[in-house]
Amino acid sequence: MLSGPPNAATPAAAAPGKDKRASRIAREIEADIVRLGWPVGATLGSESALQQRFCVSRSVLREAVRLVEHHQVARMRRGPNGGLIVCEPDAGPATRAVVIYLEYLNTTLDDLLDARLVLEPLAAALAAEYIDEAGIEALRAVLRAEEQWRPGLPPPRDEFHLALAERSKNPVLRLFIDVLMRLTKRYARDSRTASEAEASQAADRLHSDHADILAAVTAGDSARAKTLSERHVAGVTTWLREHRGGARRRRASAPRARLNAESPGDKRAEVLAATIAEDIAAAGRQVGSVFGTEQALLERYRVSRAVLREAVRLLEYHAVAHMRRGPGGGLVVTEPEAQASIDTIALYLQYREPTREDLRCVRDAIEINNVAKVVDRRDEPEVAAFLGSHRPNLEETATGDFRQAAVEEFRFHVGLARLAGNAPLDLFLRIIVELFRRHWSSTGQALPTWSDVVAVEHAHLRILDAIRAGDDSLARYRVRRHLDAAASWWL
């Protein structure tokens, strides 16, 4: 099919000081694993064989392997019969990368509410369609655990939303909702209640909402499950807004006694990288400032030099910080970029093998929400500039590269997402676009025809006309029709 949007950033562009050859090799190794069908346990070659294949030094290859291991795509086994072994990844590194980036963007509670209202009701509706006996029992087990909580005990883990998303049978929704729940927990961590009675009342209300949603899902009532989920998310956010603590993030001045891994399989360097990223955010993230010298960081986090240096490589990969050597050096705070997070998430989702319908339903929900938000903001200068600048030149396209028409299609939708102003949904759509781009590059489908190009450009203009007129319902209708008609461009 098409080659996808041009200038798609690769991990090589994600962080200063990172060896571009290592990033390129890591990307090639990951692409090979995807093409092979992700054969968990298979050996891709010994270190020396991979050096010969890619014609690089041992240090460059080992840097590439570190990136592949960070993505949990493969790991290098030393010794006899060793080599690069294909692994079964988990979502931990992917979701942590996205949470770090969204924290940097100062994602607001309103952003979270909007994103959760778009995705969680969709997950509830799909769960009602696909629920089975095992799913019902799993969700009921979560509710039974909620019932056991009492004031004075540690806060109960809010697993219901993730368990429900799992029942949607949509790995894209599951992962995106995981990110949103992690961000929500950061707000909840700083929230306060006036008394134990108030805490107990809030927990009871939460449990009651979950029970009602589960009843609708169990009955297969998608419409009711969706409505109840919308009400519940709105209620939770209202509560968080009313009980928000004075500080958005915890203070970074006190070092942690130990590093808290989110799952038993987390490598110590990955956990340390996430911890340092959180501490940088908590300290106010002054870009260009030195967060600490290597020696100070070793003393603060009580880890070995090897663990710290591997953690720094991960921070550099995600453009959170980079280590500057020499006098006046140390871990320098940088401005995070989205592409490393996008690549990490997209690669994990390639392993989960979402269907076209999985991608389409999430994309459609995000896009329809985006256009409604742009209608609301149509008089703001940035939006007005976008509406006024979109002037397609069909004569130029007729004699040009049809790939450019596909590029403009994606730029149009990504542009609307940016103007809608919701950081999580903007990032999620870019992840979906990256998944489509990777699908295109591996299938070799035919280019669009001239009539396809004209139809897409006319659809763009009609959507913009509805936005300019402030006609929310018509704009949503035209976006839905356009996405259906342009399915072959995306899928």
XYZ file of C-alpha atoms in Angstrom:
491
model
C 0.000 0.000 0.000
C 1.241 3.513 0.689
C 4.520 4.240 2.371
C 2.753 6.238 5.073
C 3.417 9.724 6.351
C 6.903 11.030 5.509
C 9.489 12.000 8.040
C 8.035 9.508 10.514
C 10.427 9.817 13.381
C 12.362 6.777 14.466
C 13.940 6.092 17.825
C 17.131 7.604 16.439
C 15.533 11.012 16.589
C 14.107 10.610 20.037
C 16.991 11.668 22.227
C 20.201 13.677 22.068
C 23.468 11.765 22.102
C 21.963 8.443 21.127
C 23.813 6.444 18.481
C 21.678 6.526 15.337
C 23.217 3.327 14.052
C 22.160 1.513 17.207
C 18.616 2.851 16.878
C 18.442 1.827 13.230
C 19.661 -1.687 14.019
C 17.203 -2.005 16.908
C 14.374 -1.009 14.562
C 15.504 -3.589 11.972
C 15.660 -6.342 14.594
C 12.169 -5.454 15.824
C 10.811 -5.378 12.262
C 12.301 -8.844 11.645
C 10.579 -10.195 14.740
C 7.229 -8.798 13.587
C 7.701 -10.266 10.087
C 8.539 -13.656 11.596
C 5.271 -13.636 13.542
C 6.918 -12.924 16.896
C 8.273 -16.449 17.539
C 8.754 -16.343 21.322
C 11.808 -18.386 22.348
C 13.461 -18.371 18.918
C 17.102 -17.289 18.583
C 17.856 -14.509 16.098
C 21.594 -15.110 16.129
C 24.647 -14.908 18.327
C 26.287 -11.593 19.171
C 29.098 -12.206 16.677
C 26.652 -13.271 13.949
C 24.584 -10.111 14.476
C 27.749 -7.996 14.393
C 28.642 -9.494 11.027
C 25.114 -9.104 9.701
C 24.884 -5.405 10.542
C 28.601 -4.633 10.029
C 28.966 -2.750 13.324
C 31.199 -2.826 16.377
C 30.333 -4.751 19.500
C 29.544 -1.509 21.390
C 27.039 -0.344 18.742
C 25.350 -3.747 18.632
C 25.093 -3.874 22.427
C 23.489 -0.429 22.464
C 20.949 -1.677 19.897
C 20.288 -4.764 22.011
C 19.684 -2.559 25.062
C 16.903 -0.754 23.171
C 15.399 -4.046 22.013
C 15.539 -5.372 25.577
C 13.924 -2.174 26.881
C 11.008 -2.808 24.523
C 10.998 -6.393 25.842
C 11.100 -7.658 22.286
C 14.170 -9.865 22.788
C 17.001 -10.418 25.270
C 20.620 -11.420 24.860
C 21.536 -14.722 26.496
C 25.258 -15.120 27.162
C 27.367 -18.269 27.132
C 27.143 -21.477 25.101
C 24.030 -21.730 22.930
C 23.388 -18.064 23.678
C 22.152 -15.385 21.372
C 19.344 -12.860 20.981
C 16.166 -14.625 22.170
C 12.684 -13.407 21.186
C 10.594 -12.533 24.271
C 6.943 -12.156 25.109
C 6.588 -8.453 25.968
C 4.379 -6.877 28.590
C 2.772 -3.465 28.655
C 4.847 -2.063 31.530
C 7.566 -0.163 29.609
C 5.035 1.040 27.036
C 2.551 2.467 29.508
C 5.281 3.997 31.694
C 6.751 5.764 28.661
C 3.401 7.299 27.757
C 2.600 8.316 31.339
C 5.993 10.060 31.625
C 5.367 11.986 28.425
C 1.803 12.963 29.355
C 2.978 14.072 32.792
C 5.481 16.348 31.075
C 2.620 17.882 29.071
C 0.842 18.653 32.374
C -2.198 16.607 31.443
C -5.110 18.112 33.341
C -7.965 16.473 35.166
C -10.293 17.772 32.462
C -8.114 16.111 29.811
C -8.405 12.830 31.705
C -12.164 13.173 32.064
C -12.590 13.835 28.372
C -10.342 10.935 27.333
C -11.956 8.519 29.777
C -15.448 9.585 28.652
C -14.446 8.773 25.062
C -12.834 5.390 25.688
C -14.306 3.764 28.804
C -17.969 3.793 27.703
C -16.817 2.250 24.416
C -15.022 -0.478 26.365
C -18.131 -1.103 28.488
C -20.329 -1.387 25.404
C -17.924 -3.824 23.737
C -17.621 -5.855 26.945
C -21.406 -6.287 26.960
C -21.141 -7.726 23.437
C -18.270 -10.120 24.137
C -18.769 -11.073 27.792
C -18.628 -14.763 28.663
C -18.831 -16.854 31.843
C -15.126 -16.464 32.611
C -15.353 -12.710 32.145
C -18.371 -12.420 34.415
C -16.582 -14.335 37.165
C -13.408 -12.251 36.795
C -15.357 -8.995 37.137
C -17.361 -10.309 40.075
C -14.105 -11.265 41.793
C -12.991 -7.633 41.496
C -16.249 -6.499 43.112
C -15.846 -9.004 45.944
C -12.380 -7.581 46.653
C -13.864 -4.069 46.741
C -16.445 -5.171 49.313
C -13.697 -6.244 51.718
C -12.182 -2.763 52.026
C -12.703 -0.875 55.274
C -11.515 2.560 56.470
C -8.003 2.365 57.858
C -6.888 -0.241 55.345
C -4.666 0.712 52.370
C -6.716 2.193 49.494
C -8.233 -0.591 47.383
C -6.689 -1.076 43.962
C -9.108 0.142 41.319
C -8.901 -2.846 38.989
C -12.473 -2.769 37.730
C -11.849 -0.461 34.775
C -8.888 -2.465 33.511
C -10.746 -5.741 34.008
C -13.685 -4.318 32.060
C -11.410 -3.061 29.283
C -9.904 -6.550 29.063
C -13.405 -7.927 28.404
C -13.795 -5.549 25.441
C -11.441 -7.907 23.536
C -9.754 -4.797 22.113
C -6.031 -4.608 23.007
C -5.806 -0.979 21.881
C -8.572 0.109 24.256
C -7.069 -1.995 27.050
C -3.694 -0.303 26.776
C -5.024 3.238 26.404
C -7.327 2.831 29.401
C -4.377 1.479 31.403
C -2.512 4.736 30.702
C -5.509 6.852 31.709
C -6.011 4.904 34.934
C -2.347 5.354 35.885
C -2.722 9.096 35.402
C -5.969 9.126 37.378
C -4.264 7.322 40.273
C -1.723 10.134 40.415
C -4.551 12.573 41.014
C -6.192 10.251 43.526
C -2.893 9.930 45.406
C -2.981 13.664 46.174
C -6.701 13.774 46.940
C -7.942 14.068 50.489
C -11.109 13.175 52.380
C -12.408 14.981 55.440
C -13.090 11.844 57.476
C -13.179 8.057 57.485
C -16.935 8.275 57.025
C -16.463 10.285 53.834
C -13.858 7.818 52.560
C -16.199 4.918 53.271
C -19.062 6.695 51.521
C -16.908 7.315 48.442
C -15.815 3.661 48.342
C -19.435 2.487 48.633
C -20.519 4.770 45.805
C -17.646 3.530 43.638
C -18.562 -0.086 44.319
C -22.253 0.553 43.634
C -21.435 2.131 40.260
C -19.207 -0.791 39.333
C -21.916 -3.280 40.307
C -24.491 -1.489 38.133
C -22.139 -1.439 35.139
C -21.350 -5.135 35.602
C -25.055 -5.977 35.755
C -25.610 -4.233 32.413
C -22.563 -5.935 30.878
C -23.658 -9.355 32.165
C -27.123 -8.791 30.674
C -25.554 -7.908 27.322
C -27.105 -4.424 27.400
C -24.462 -2.382 25.550
C -26.432 0.870 25.560
C -27.041 0.781 29.315
C -23.458 -0.266 30.055
C -22.219 2.697 28.012
C -24.566 5.174 29.741
C -23.691 3.936 33.223
C -19.979 4.101 32.431
C -20.322 7.713 31.275
C -22.112 8.665 34.503
C -19.560 6.856 36.626
C -16.509 8.501 35.011
C -18.132 11.925 35.321
C -18.885 11.249 38.997
C -15.351 10.081 39.785
C -13.849 13.148 38.163
C -16.219 15.457 40.025
C -15.137 13.832 43.292
C -11.453 14.174 42.405
C -11.934 17.819 41.509
C -13.667 18.524 44.825
C -11.037 16.686 46.888
C -7.905 17.663 45.013
C -4.912 18.129 47.292
C -2.796 21.235 47.350
C 0.091 19.660 45.428
C -0.272 18.054 42.034
C 2.748 15.818 42.513
C 4.634 14.478 45.476
C 7.756 16.311 46.583
C 11.022 15.067 45.191
C 13.296 16.182 48.024
C 13.104 12.955 50.029
C 14.750 9.963 48.310
C 12.944 6.664 48.302
C 14.213 3.951 50.558
C 13.752 1.445 47.765
C 12.541 1.270 44.194
C 9.006 -0.003 43.767
C 8.680 -2.263 40.763
C 5.231 -2.346 39.204
C 5.503 -6.010 38.381
C 7.875 -8.790 39.426
C 9.422 -8.917 35.964
C 10.494 -5.281 35.898
C 14.245 -4.826 35.487
C 15.871 -2.652 38.129
C 17.195 -0.128 35.581
C 13.723 0.336 34.071
C 12.201 0.947 37.494
C 15.005 3.381 38.336
C 14.469 5.249 35.052
C 10.755 5.614 35.825
C 11.548 6.756 39.367
C 14.038 9.402 38.217
C 11.568 10.623 35.580
C 8.896 11.059 38.253
C 11.327 12.880 40.526
C 12.364 15.222 37.708
C 8.689 15.996 37.094
C 8.067 16.547 40.808
C 11.013 18.952 40.978
C 9.407 21.165 38.343
C 11.277 19.928 35.259
C 13.530 22.900 34.544
C 14.815 22.070 31.051
C 18.592 22.518 30.921
C 19.081 22.193 34.684
C 21.305 19.544 36.231
C 19.214 17.130 38.277
C 22.263 15.608 39.928
C 25.780 14.371 39.309
C 26.368 10.685 38.744
C 27.817 10.317 42.239
C 24.891 12.174 43.830
C 22.419 9.946 41.982
C 24.252 6.804 43.089
C 23.977 7.926 46.698
C 20.366 9.059 46.387
C 18.976 5.921 44.768
C 21.421 3.423 46.306
C 22.075 1.455 43.147
C 25.173 0.259 41.348
C 26.874 2.374 38.696
C 25.914 -0.181 36.035
C 22.199 0.021 36.932
C 22.287 3.823 36.989
C 24.004 4.058 33.614
C 21.512 1.692 32.018
C 18.658 3.745 33.512
C 20.226 6.903 32.070
C 20.288 5.292 28.620
C 16.524 4.730 28.890
C 15.987 8.334 30.012
C 18.024 9.503 27.039
C 16.013 7.279 24.737
C 12.783 8.966 25.867
C 14.433 12.397 25.876
C 13.695 12.882 29.572
C 17.321 13.696 30.439
C 20.866 13.070 29.243
C 24.166 12.652 31.057
C 26.690 15.402 30.438
C 30.263 14.472 31.298
C 33.055 16.690 32.588
C 33.166 19.672 34.963
C 29.707 21.048 35.704
C 28.174 17.921 34.261
C 25.497 15.593 35.491
C 22.034 14.439 34.503
C 20.648 17.321 32.446
C 16.869 17.699 32.102
C 15.712 17.746 28.469
C 12.416 18.301 26.710
C 10.651 14.958 26.166
C 9.495 14.002 22.692
C 6.522 11.886 21.782
C 8.035 9.607 19.153
C 9.876 7.253 21.508
C 6.632 6.647 23.411
C 4.711 6.205 20.162
C 7.243 3.651 18.902
C 7.213 1.737 22.192
C 3.418 1.519 22.321
C 3.057 0.696 18.619
C 5.561 -2.131 18.863
C 3.815 -3.661 21.860
C 0.457 -3.451 20.091
C 1.936 -5.134 17.031
C 2.623 -8.103 19.297
C -0.987 -8.049 20.523
C -2.148 -8.079 16.877
C -5.185 -5.768 17.018
C -7.630 -6.281 14.188
C -8.621 -3.600 11.718
C -11.906 -3.278 13.556
C -10.062 -2.822 16.870
C -8.144 0.095 15.401
C -11.095 1.525 13.514
C -13.508 1.735 16.442
C -10.978 3.459 18.704
C -9.906 5.838 15.937
C -13.507 6.738 15.125
C -14.378 7.469 18.757
C -11.353 9.752 19.125
C -11.892 11.515 15.796
C -15.573 12.263 16.405
C -14.761 13.678 19.826
C -11.934 15.746 18.327
C -14.056 17.435 15.686
C -16.675 18.391 18.279
C -13.965 20.027 20.396
C -12.581 21.899 17.396
C -16.080 23.264 16.665
C -16.166 24.619 20.235
C -12.756 26.261 19.734
C -13.266 27.491 16.162
C -12.824 31.176 17.077
C -9.476 30.674 18.810
C -6.552 32.042 16.743
C -4.752 28.717 16.225
C -7.936 26.964 15.090
C -8.978 29.861 12.864
C -5.525 29.808 11.246
C -5.862 26.078 10.508
C -9.330 26.551 9.029
C -8.111 29.383 6.845
C -4.914 27.720 5.652
C -6.409 24.474 4.359
C -6.620 25.151 0.657
C -6.042 21.981 -1.379
C -4.398 22.242 -4.795
C -5.950 19.375 -6.710
C -4.240 20.315 -9.982
C -0.839 20.039 -8.313
C -1.758 16.714 -6.730
C -2.937 15.369 -10.090
C 0.579 15.566 -11.499
C 2.413 14.847 -8.259
C 3.122 11.908 -5.989
C -0.065 10.237 -4.783
C 1.771 9.355 -1.595
C 1.638 13.037 -0.742
C -2.159 12.858 -0.829
C -2.050 10.123 1.807
C 0.329 12.247 3.842
C -2.122 15.154 3.733
C -4.960 12.847 4.810
C -3.129 11.894 7.986
C -1.909 15.418 8.614
C -5.488 16.653 8.422
C -6.677 14.248 11.122
C -3.614 14.659 13.333
C -4.013 18.428 12.941
C -7.601 18.276 14.176
C -6.466 16.163 17.133
C -3.849 18.737 18.102
C -6.370 21.581 17.841
C -8.878 19.674 19.972
C -6.451 20.254 22.841
C -6.610 16.889 24.614
C -3.055 15.606 25.108
C -3.879 11.914 25.772
C -6.281 11.606 22.818
C -3.846 13.460 20.554
C -1.091 11.005 21.473
C -3.403 7.985 21.163
C -4.412 8.982 17.643
C -0.774 9.387 16.648
C -0.116 5.867 17.958
C -2.968 4.539 15.825
C -1.588 6.395 12.789
C 1.810 4.795 13.439
C 0.207 1.354 13.567
C -1.476 1.992 10.231
C 1.832 3.249 8.802
C 3.593 0.071 9.888
C 0.798 -2.019 8.429
C 1.113 -0.164 5.122
C 4.864 -0.584 4.921
C 4.512 -4.352 5.333
C 1.601 -5.033 2.938
C 2.458 -3.173 -0.282
C -1.141 -2.289 -1.135
C -1.909 -0.221 -4.249
C -1.747 3.563 -4.309
C -4.995 5.571 -4.351
C -6.496 6.717 -7.622
C -7.012 10.322 -8.711
C -10.739 10.039 -7.946
C -9.849 8.848 -4.430
C -7.679 11.929 -3.916
C -10.411 14.285 -5.101
C -13.015 12.612 -2.876
C -10.798 12.892 0.202
C -9.983 16.551 -0.413
C -13.653 17.377 -0.908
C -14.478 15.547 2.336
C -11.863 17.600 4.185
C -13.346 20.836 2.852
C -16.877 19.829 3.804
C -15.763 18.940 7.340
C -14.043 22.328 7.642
C -17.135 24.090 6.322
C -19.225 22.502 9.076
C -16.636 23.495 11.687
C -16.570 27.104 10.476
C -20.367 27.207 10.647
C -20.301 25.890 14.216
C -22.495 22.968 13.181
C -21.377 20.300 15.638
C -23.746 17.524 14.556
C -23.022 18.019 10.844
C -19.270 18.060 11.468
C -19.518 14.762 13.357
C -21.670 13.253 10.605
C -19.219 14.282 7.887
C -16.249 12.923 9.814
C -18.015 9.569 10.242
C -18.873 9.415 6.554
C -15.354 10.399 5.569
C -13.697 7.804 7.788
C -15.960 5.097 6.376
C -15.282 6.166 2.792
C -11.513 6.484 3.318
C -11.190 3.141 5.096
C -8.882 1.786 2.374
C -6.454 4.645 2.987
C -6.226 3.742 6.653
C -6.780 -0.014 6.572
